[in-house]
Amino acid sequence: MRYAVLGTGIVGRTISAKLASLGHEVVIGTRDVDATLARTEPDAMGNPPFAQWESAHPEVRLETFADAAAFGERVANTTSGMVSVKALEAAGAQNLDGKVLIDIANPLDFSAGMPPSLDPVNTDSLGERIQRSFPRARVVKTLNTMNSQIMVDPSRVADEHTVFVSGDDADAKSAVTDMLVSFGWPEASVIDLGDITTARGAEMLLPIWLRLWGALGHTDFNFHIAGARSGA
Ligand code: NAP
């Protein structure tokens, strides 16, 4: 399968490397290829500059958002949530038409400092905004409720834990569930929340996720929905 992963941060890198390790063809997307390769400083979270990561992952090609999206049969959005719609506009609606669009972003607004707030929230979500902006894409919100390492290696968390999917298109959710299973998620750990409006709840887990990070002092944890299979 050909994947476009839009976003060169830690999430885009982690998802790209995993997909490539599973034998997929992966292009990672950025605003400006030369500018991204020219960076020499670690990012705000201390991740090494992109060129350093790229030299260790020559199997993943770096292209513009538009060229990457044109290449991908499936597209993952791993851009900063406040600018995701803008990044996807740069990718080009025609390059998203009919494709499964895996939205991993969170609309975290850091403009007033820490902790960030969510925008949109409550009566809307980034997942819905993306679906409204690109009505012919088949948006599936998933994986946004955990650290990037856990997304592709769920065994980092010893106990049972949960990944959510939200979206309007059942076939797209099924395709994304298959991708999650290929990442190592037991199918029983995947909870289909329903249509894309359910992305509100998945995104609204972020305030508690951020506080758990503070309380626990690490990011190797995840949510587990106890009783999900019992129906009791
Ligand atoms: P990030 O720093 O949030 O986003 C990096 C990407 O956003 C880059 O590709 C960058 O483009 C793009 N970008 C930044 N400003 C832009 C603008 N004005 N216009 C267009 N694109 C712009 O990276 P991240 O930490 O990997 O997080 C990615 C997403 O996943 C976020 O939405 C985050 O909330 C979510 N998430 C993160 C984690 C985690 O473990 N970090 C976990 C769950 C969900 P360039 O490539 O051109 O620089």
Coordinates of N, CA, C and O in Angstrom, one line a residue, residues 22 28 59 108 118 126 147 156 179 208 212 226 228:
L22 N 6.7 -2.3 7.8 CA 5.7 -3.4 7.4 C 5.6 -3.6 5.9 O 4.8 -4.3 5.4
I28 N 6.7 11.0 3.3 CA 6.3 11.9 4.4 C 6.3 13.3 3.8 O 7.1 13.7 3.0
E59 N 14.4 4.9 3.4 CA 13.3 4.3 2.7 C 12.0 5.2 2.7 O 11.1 5.0 1.9
L108 N -4.7 21.3 19.8 CA -4.2 21.9 21.0 C -3.8 23.3 20.8 O -2.9 23.6 19.9
L118 N -8.3 23.3 24.0 CA -8.8 22.6 22.7 C -9.6 23.6 21.9 O -10.4 24.3 22.5
L126 N -11.8 18.6 15.6 CA -10.9 18.7 14.4 C -11.3 17.7 13.4 O -11.3 17.9 12.2
N147 N 0.7 8.5 23.5 CA 2.0 8.8 23.0 C 2.3 8.1 21.7 O 1.9 7.0 21.5
R156 N 4.3 -1.7 24.6 CA 5.0 -0.9 25.6 C 4.2 -0.7 26.9 O 4.7 -0.4 27.9
M179 N -5.1 -1.8 9.8 CA -3.7 -1.1 9.9 C -3.3 -1.2 11.4 O -2.2 -1.5 11.7
I208 N -7.2 15.4 30.2 CA -6.8 14.4 31.2 C -5.5 13.7 30.9 O -4.7 13.4 31.7
L212 N -2.4 13.5 33.3 CA -1.8 12.2 33.7 C -0.3 12.2 33.5 O 0.4 11.6 34.3
A226 N -12.5 -0.6 30.8 CA -12.8 -1.9 31.4 C -14.3 -2.2 31.1 O -15.1 -1.4 31.0
A228 N -15.5 -3.3 28.4 CA -15.9 -3.0 27.0 C -16.5 -4.2 26.3 O -17.4 -4.0 25.5

